[in-house]
Every structure is written in structure tokens, then in C-alpha cells.
Short mmCIF file of C-alpha atoms and ligand atoms in Angstrom, two decimals:
data_model
loop_
_atom_site.label_atom_id
_atom_site.label_comp_id
_atom_site.label_asym_id
_atom_site.label_seq_id
_atom_site.Cartn_x
_atom_site.Cartn_y
_atom_site.Cartn_z
CA MET K 244 -97.60 10.43 108.65
CA THR K 245 -99.24 13.37 107.83
CA VAL K 246 -97.13 16.35 107.17
CA THR K 247 -98.77 19.75 108.22
CA VAL K 248 -97.42 22.65 106.27
CA PRO K 249 -97.90 25.94 107.87
CA ARG K 250 -99.87 28.64 105.86
CA THR K 251 -98.41 32.13 105.03
CA MET K 252 -100.03 32.29 101.59
CA ASN K 253 -103.68 33.89 101.06
CA ALA K 254 -105.53 31.61 98.78
CA ARG K 255 -108.79 32.91 97.58
CA ARG K 256 -111.05 30.19 95.87
CA LEU K 257 -112.28 31.08 92.56
CA THR K 258 -114.99 28.64 91.91
CA ALA K 259 -116.62 25.88 93.99
CA HIS K 260 -114.46 23.43 92.45
CA ILE K 261 -111.18 24.55 90.87
CA GLY K 262 -108.64 27.34 91.09
CA ALA K 263 -107.20 29.75 93.67
CA GLU K 264 -105.51 33.10 93.32
CA LEU K 265 -102.65 33.37 95.69
CA THR K 266 -101.54 36.71 97.04
CA ASP K 267 -98.73 37.61 99.70
CA VAL K 268 -96.72 35.56 97.45
CA ASP K 269 -93.14 35.98 95.67
CA LEU K 270 -92.66 33.20 93.36
CA ALA K 271 -88.94 34.26 93.05
CA GLU K 272 -88.92 33.35 96.90
CA VAL K 273 -90.95 30.43 96.69
CA ALA K 274 -88.24 29.09 93.88
CA HIS K 275 -85.59 29.05 96.46
CA ASP K 276 -87.35 28.23 99.80
CA ASP K 277 -88.23 24.89 100.75
CA ASP K 278 -91.04 25.48 103.07
CA LEU K 279 -92.63 28.16 100.80
CA PHE K 280 -92.49 25.64 97.97
CA ALA K 281 -94.08 22.75 100.21
CA GLU K 282 -97.03 25.24 101.12
CA LEU K 283 -97.31 26.23 97.33
CA ARG K 284 -97.22 22.35 96.12
CA ALA K 285 -99.93 21.50 98.89
CA LEU K 286 -102.28 24.49 97.71
CA LEU K 287 -101.62 22.97 93.97
CA VAL K 288 -102.98 19.67 95.08
CA GLN K 289 -105.85 21.31 96.96
CA HIS K 290 -107.18 23.77 94.07
CA LYS K 291 -105.43 22.10 90.95
CA VAL K 292 -104.80 25.40 89.59
CA LEU K 293 -103.27 28.38 91.21
CA PHE K 294 -103.13 32.13 89.90
CA PHE K 295 -100.85 34.72 90.73
CA ARG K 296 -100.53 38.53 89.71
CA ASP K 297 -97.85 40.85 89.30
CA GLN K 298 -94.71 38.82 89.47
CA PRO K 299 -92.07 40.10 87.38
CA ILE K 300 -89.64 37.46 88.22
CA SER K 301 -86.68 36.72 86.04
CA ARG K 302 -86.95 33.60 83.66
CA ALA K 303 -84.01 31.84 85.61
CA ASP K 304 -86.45 32.05 88.52
CA HIS K 305 -89.33 30.86 86.51
CA VAL K 306 -87.31 27.92 85.50
CA ALA K 307 -85.94 27.32 89.16
CA LEU K 308 -89.66 27.36 90.35
CA ALA K 309 -90.89 24.60 87.95
CA ARG K 310 -87.52 22.52 88.53
CA ARG K 311 -88.77 22.30 92.20
CA PHE K 312 -91.66 20.08 90.86
CA GLY K 313 -89.33 17.77 88.63
CA GLU K 314 -87.26 17.65 85.59
CA LEU K 315 -88.51 20.10 82.69
CA GLU K 316 -89.51 18.73 79.21
CA ASP K 317 -89.45 20.15 75.69
CA HIS K 318 -92.22 20.78 73.27
CA PRO K 319 -92.45 18.76 70.11
CA VAL K 320 -93.40 21.55 67.96
CA LEU K 321 -92.69 24.87 70.05
CA GLY K 322 -89.10 26.15 70.53
CA SER K 323 -87.45 26.89 73.96
CA ASP K 324 -85.78 29.82 74.89
CA PRO K 325 -82.01 29.12 73.99
CA GLU K 326 -80.81 30.64 77.15
CA HIS K 327 -83.36 28.74 79.19
CA PRO K 328 -84.02 25.29 78.09
CA GLY K 329 -87.29 23.88 79.21
CA LEU K 330 -88.83 27.47 78.89
CA VAL K 331 -91.33 27.07 75.81
CA ARG K 332 -92.37 29.87 73.98
CA ILE K 333 -96.26 29.98 73.09
CA TYR K 334 -95.86 33.35 71.04
CA LYS K 335 -99.04 34.32 68.92
CA ASP K 336 -98.07 37.42 66.94
CA LEU K 337 -98.48 38.53 63.42
CA ASP K 338 -95.63 36.04 62.46
CA SER K 339 -97.52 33.38 63.77
CA ASP K 340 -99.46 30.94 61.60
CA ARG K 341 -102.92 32.14 62.40
CA GLU K 342 -104.57 28.91 61.65
CA ALA K 343 -102.25 27.30 64.42
CA TYR K 344 -105.29 26.85 66.77
CA GLU K 345 -104.66 26.10 70.35
CA ASN K 346 -108.52 25.96 71.59
CA ALA K 347 -109.44 22.35 72.16
CA PHE K 348 -109.65 21.19 75.83
CA HIS K 349 -106.81 18.98 76.55
CA CYS K 350 -104.28 17.88 79.18
CA ASP K 351 -100.76 18.39 77.90
CA ALA K 352 -98.90 15.83 76.26
CA THR K 353 -101.07 12.74 76.92
CA TRP K 354 -99.51 10.98 74.06
CA ARG K 355 -96.40 10.40 76.19
CA GLU K 356 -96.28 7.32 78.24
CA CYS K 357 -95.82 9.40 81.42
CA PRO K 358 -97.66 12.92 80.59
CA PRO K 359 -96.63 16.09 82.34
CA PHE K 360 -97.19 16.57 85.78
CA GLY K 361 -97.88 20.04 85.55
CA SER K 362 -96.75 23.52 84.18
CA VAL K 363 -95.72 26.90 85.30
CA LEU K 364 -97.11 29.44 82.74
CA ARG K 365 -96.40 33.11 82.74
CA CYS K 366 -98.23 35.89 80.53
CA VAL K 367 -95.15 37.95 78.98
CA GLU K 368 -97.67 40.08 76.77
CA GLY K 369 -101.47 39.75 76.46
CA PRO K 370 -104.08 41.33 74.36
CA GLU K 371 -105.98 44.24 75.88
CA VAL K 372 -109.25 41.99 76.10
CA GLY K 373 -109.33 38.22 75.18
CA GLY K 374 -107.03 35.59 75.26
CA ASP K 375 -108.32 34.12 78.70
CA THR K 376 -107.32 30.42 79.55
CA ILE K 377 -110.09 27.99 80.87
CA TRP K 378 -109.09 25.09 83.32
CA VAL K 379 -111.46 22.14 84.15
CA ASP K 380 -111.49 20.01 87.26
CA MET K 381 -111.49 16.54 85.85
CA VAL K 382 -112.25 14.84 89.30
CA ALA K 383 -115.19 16.78 89.40
CA ALA K 384 -116.30 15.75 86.03
CA TYR K 385 -115.62 12.37 87.01
CA ASP K 386 -117.63 12.52 90.28
CA ALA K 387 -120.53 13.92 88.37
CA LEU K 388 -120.93 11.14 85.93
CA PRO K 389 -124.05 8.60 86.03
CA GLU K 390 -123.02 5.75 88.29
CA ASP K 391 -123.82 3.36 85.49
CA VAL K 392 -121.43 5.19 82.97
CA LYS K 393 -118.82 5.22 85.95
CA ALA K 394 -119.05 1.11 86.29
CA ARG K 395 -118.88 1.06 82.28
CA ILE K 396 -115.68 3.03 82.01
CA ALA K 397 -113.88 1.70 85.10
CA PRO K 398 -112.01 -1.22 83.01
CA LEU K 399 -111.61 0.92 79.81
CA ARG K 400 -108.39 2.02 78.20
CA ALA K 401 -107.86 4.66 75.50
CA ARG K 402 -105.05 5.54 72.94
CA HIS K 403 -103.54 9.14 72.96
CA SER K 404 -102.05 10.28 69.75
CA ILE K 405 -99.97 13.41 68.97
CA GLU K 406 -100.76 12.51 64.99
CA ALA K 407 -104.31 13.67 64.77
CA SER K 408 -103.63 17.00 66.51
CA PHE K 409 -100.09 18.73 66.15
CA GLY K 410 -99.31 16.19 63.11
CA ALA K 411 -102.61 16.78 61.03
CA ARG K 412 -101.54 19.82 59.32
CA LEU K 413 -97.98 18.44 58.39
CA PRO K 414 -97.36 16.81 55.08
CA ILE K 415 -97.89 13.27 55.36
CA GLU K 416 -94.17 12.32 55.63
CA GLN K 417 -93.31 14.82 58.34
CA ARG K 418 -96.55 13.58 59.99
CA HIS K 419 -95.39 10.14 60.05
CA ALA K 420 -91.93 11.19 61.21
CA MET K 421 -93.40 12.86 64.33
CA HIS K 422 -95.50 9.88 64.99
CA ALA K 423 -92.41 7.74 64.76
CA LYS K 424 -90.63 9.98 67.20
CA PHE K 425 -93.74 10.48 69.60
CA PRO K 426 -95.47 6.99 69.45
CA ASP K 427 -99.10 6.98 70.92
CA ALA K 428 -99.62 6.01 74.55
CA GLU K 429 -102.30 4.03 76.03
CA HIS K 430 -103.81 5.17 79.39
CA PRO K 431 -106.67 4.09 81.59
CA VAL K 432 -109.86 6.01 80.76
CA VAL K 433 -110.26 6.79 84.78
CA ARG K 434 -106.91 7.39 86.55
CA THR K 435 -106.07 7.63 90.07
CA HIS K 436 -104.30 10.88 91.37
CA PRO K 437 -101.26 9.88 92.97
CA ASP K 438 -101.27 12.43 95.87
CA THR K 439 -105.11 12.37 96.70
CA GLY K 440 -106.39 8.99 95.53
CA GLU K 441 -109.13 10.67 93.70
CA LYS K 442 -110.35 9.25 90.48
CA ILE K 443 -110.02 11.35 87.53
CA LEU K 444 -111.70 11.20 84.20
CA PHE K 445 -108.60 11.08 81.63
CA VAL K 446 -109.63 11.32 78.01
CA ASN K 447 -109.17 14.59 76.14
CA SER K 448 -108.38 15.89 72.72
CA PHE K 449 -105.59 13.80 72.03
CA THR K 450 -107.52 10.48 72.78
CA THR K 451 -108.24 8.75 69.27
CA HIS K 452 -110.11 5.68 70.51
CA LEU K 453 -110.92 3.13 73.27
CA THR K 454 -108.50 0.15 72.80
CA ASN K 455 -110.53 -2.57 74.99
CA PHE K 456 -114.04 -1.60 74.12
CA HIS K 457 -114.50 -4.47 71.42
CA ASN K 458 -115.45 -7.38 73.80
CA ASP K 459 -118.48 -9.93 74.06
CA GLU K 460 -120.11 -7.77 76.97
CA ASN K 461 -120.13 -4.30 74.70
CA VAL K 462 -120.34 -5.81 70.90
CA ARG K 463 -122.69 -8.14 69.70
CA PHE K 464 -122.15 -7.22 65.97
CA GLY K 465 -119.45 -5.86 64.19
CA PHE K 466 -121.40 -2.80 63.59
CA ASP K 467 -121.85 -2.27 67.31
CA TYR K 468 -117.99 -1.39 67.73
CA ALA K 469 -117.81 2.12 66.00
CA PRO K 470 -120.94 3.93 67.31
CA GLY K 471 -120.72 2.16 70.60
CA ALA K 472 -116.95 3.19 71.65
CA GLY K 473 -117.02 6.34 69.29
CA ASP K 474 -120.24 7.83 71.15
CA LEU K 475 -119.12 6.71 74.45
CA LEU K 476 -115.73 8.52 73.98
CA GLN K 477 -117.21 11.65 72.56
CA TYR K 478 -119.79 11.85 75.63
CA LEU K 479 -116.64 11.59 78.09
CA GLN K 480 -114.64 14.13 75.85
CA ARG K 481 -117.70 16.79 76.11
CA GLN K 482 -117.53 16.68 79.72
CA ALA K 483 -114.66 19.07 79.83
CA ALA K 484 -117.00 21.77 77.88
CA VAL K 485 -119.26 21.76 81.02
CA PRO K 486 -119.02 25.23 82.99
CA GLU K 487 -119.64 23.91 86.38
CA PHE K 488 -116.29 22.11 86.34
CA GLN K 489 -114.40 25.20 84.98
CA VAL K 490 -112.41 28.42 86.00
CA ARG K 491 -111.47 31.04 83.71
CA TRP K 492 -108.39 33.20 83.98
CA ARG K 493 -107.95 36.49 82.72
CA TRP K 494 -104.28 37.35 81.95
CA SER K 495 -102.36 40.46 82.54
CA ARG K 496 -98.48 41.05 82.05
CA ASP K 497 -96.56 38.97 84.49
CA SER K 498 -99.44 36.96 85.71
CA PHE K 499 -98.94 33.35 86.34
CA ALA K 500 -100.67 30.01 86.33
CA ILE K 501 -99.40 26.81 87.80
CA TRP K 502 -101.62 23.72 87.21
CA ASP K 503 -101.51 20.00 87.99
CA ASN K 504 -101.98 18.52 84.74
CA ARG K 505 -102.94 14.98 86.08
CA CYS K 506 -106.50 16.00 87.11
CA THR K 507 -107.37 19.02 85.00
CA GLN K 508 -107.78 20.12 81.32
CA HIS K 509 -107.36 23.62 79.91
CA TYR K 510 -108.36 25.56 76.62
CA ALA K 511 -106.61 28.62 75.44
CA VAL K 512 -109.41 31.02 74.12
CA GLN K 513 -108.44 32.32 70.65
CA ASP K 514 -110.42 35.30 70.36
CA TYR K 515 -107.84 38.11 70.23
CA TRP K 516 -106.28 38.03 66.58
CA PRO K 517 -104.55 40.30 65.37
CA ALA K 518 -103.31 41.21 69.02
CA VAL K 519 -100.47 39.87 70.49
CA ARG K 520 -100.31 36.95 72.92
CA ARG K 521 -96.96 35.96 74.29
CA MET K 522 -96.69 33.06 77.04
CA GLU K 523 -94.05 31.09 78.35
CA ARG K 524 -94.34 27.75 79.88
CA ALA K 525 -92.12 25.42 81.87
CA GLY K 526 -93.77 21.83 81.55
CA ILE K 527 -92.75 19.44 84.18
CA VAL K 528 -92.25 15.68 83.87
CA GLY K 529 -94.76 13.49 85.18
CA ASP K 530 -95.63 9.81 86.19
CA ARG K 531 -97.03 7.03 84.28
CA PRO K 532 -101.01 7.05 84.96
CA PHE K 533 -102.54 4.23 86.85
C1 LIG J 882 -101.24 25.57 76.87
O1 LIG J 882 -101.98 24.89 76.22
O2 LIG J 882 -100.24 24.89 77.79
C2 LIG J 882 -101.00 26.86 76.82
C3 LIG J 882 -102.07 27.60 77.76
C4 LIG J 882 -102.33 29.17 77.26
O3 LIG J 882 -101.63 29.47 76.40
O4 LIG J 882 -103.10 29.77 77.93
#
């Protein structure tokens, strides 16, 4: 049965593939209205990332909106607002560790067996210039691959790890403890979108290696393994940097982005130091990729 959702929101596409800015919307209302939420969810599946300006909603409504999509999850490194569990503080200010970069293309938390469905992110305070975020359409990235690459990667699976990213700067004992708490996950290199059936290129900067590349078809001698698998993985990871698949959002106070983490990657551009950038993010628990 096809469910037709009546349209009340105005969605202006920002690029040919990905991203729409919604106007005539009050996110606090959407958080408490079934019909408005159904419309917003349908638009999210269509555009993959939705943007909103001038939404001075309460933190409770921010959490309520995200909870409409599903359970919320904590972040392994960043703290949550104690009064609003699940609202993760991504605060970059003069007390922050300047070296704690965030500028790598990634899907959130693919080191989990069930990576997040998506997130609802708000800009609480932004720099005058800089600090944009880029999102990438990984359906478009998959579609544009050469047919022989698509055939080659169809059966492949890959390991995703927290250790080499968040863990890498920790002392060895802490790194191992983090890895024990959040063990690696294995996912298909090409996953299928549960709502649309589209194929998605699903490797990112948490992906460490291909787990089933080393077979008779791909490897003649031992030394084929590393360059063959490593080069292929890096080629796939580089697709997120192709501008044709991207949208870039300029933040302002109380602007929001809601993204579908299953079929996008993102990159927070860290070009604003020593200006302050404070973001609050509600991450939504997702499904096991297939
Ligand atoms: C994130 O990586 O989830 C945060 C993105 C941002 O701060 O723009």
C-alpha cells in the first residue's frame, strides 16, 4: 500500500542530488504532530539531508523531534547534556583540544553493528565565517561507479573500527579499553537502503580493510593482497570527496540539519579556529545494514 503524505512544507533543493532547505516549518510543531512528522520523514528519505533556519526551539523539543525517528544513542567520547540525555555536545571553543579534528568524511558510528539511522544537529553558536558542514550522497556515489567496479565490490564486506580514529590519540591502554567496549563491526561494502531499495556505497573513514577480498579470484600471490585490497578500498573511500555528490551548508545560530546516516557521509570543515563553534546533536539508533 502506498501512503501519500499531504504536503505543507516548502522544500527547495540545494543541489541536483542531495539536500533541501525547508521553509514554512516549525520544528517544535513537527516534534508533536504525527502528520507533520510523516511529511518531514518522507522528505528526509527523498533529499537525504534537510536544512532549516531560525528554529529557536527548546532542547526538550530538539530531543522530542529526534525521538520521533527512534531511540537516541550516546557518543563514546563527547558528553551529553545532563538534563537532556542523548543530546550530544559538539563544542569547539578555546578550552577544546585544537588537535581534535573532525574533518574526515564519515558516516556516524559505522563501528557499531547497527550504525545510527541519522541525526538532528543544531548550531547553538557558530563562527562568523567558516565551520560549514558538507554532506555527500552515497547513492549517487555508488551509481556513478564504473560497472566493472560495481561487479567487483558486490560481494565484498569490510571492517569498521573506532580504534584508528577516536582511539588513535589515546594512550595504548585507553585505546584498547575503548576498542574492547566498542568492538569492530563488519558491513557490506554496498548496502541497500531499507526505505528506497537503493544501493549505497558504504565505506568511510572508519573502514579499515576489506574482510573477504583474499580469495582465488582476487589474489594470485600473497603480495597481491595488500595493494589490491588497499588500493580498492582507498579508491572507494575517495568517492566521498567528489564535489558532484555533495551539498555544503553554511550554519547560523538555531539552524538545523537532519540527515539520513544510512546513505550519506559528512565532513565538518574545521577552518574557523580560534572562533567558537557549538553544535548539539541528537543521534538516532539505526538498523543492521544489509
Ligand atoms: C558530526 O560529525 O556529526 C558533526 C557535524 C558537524 O559538527 O557539523
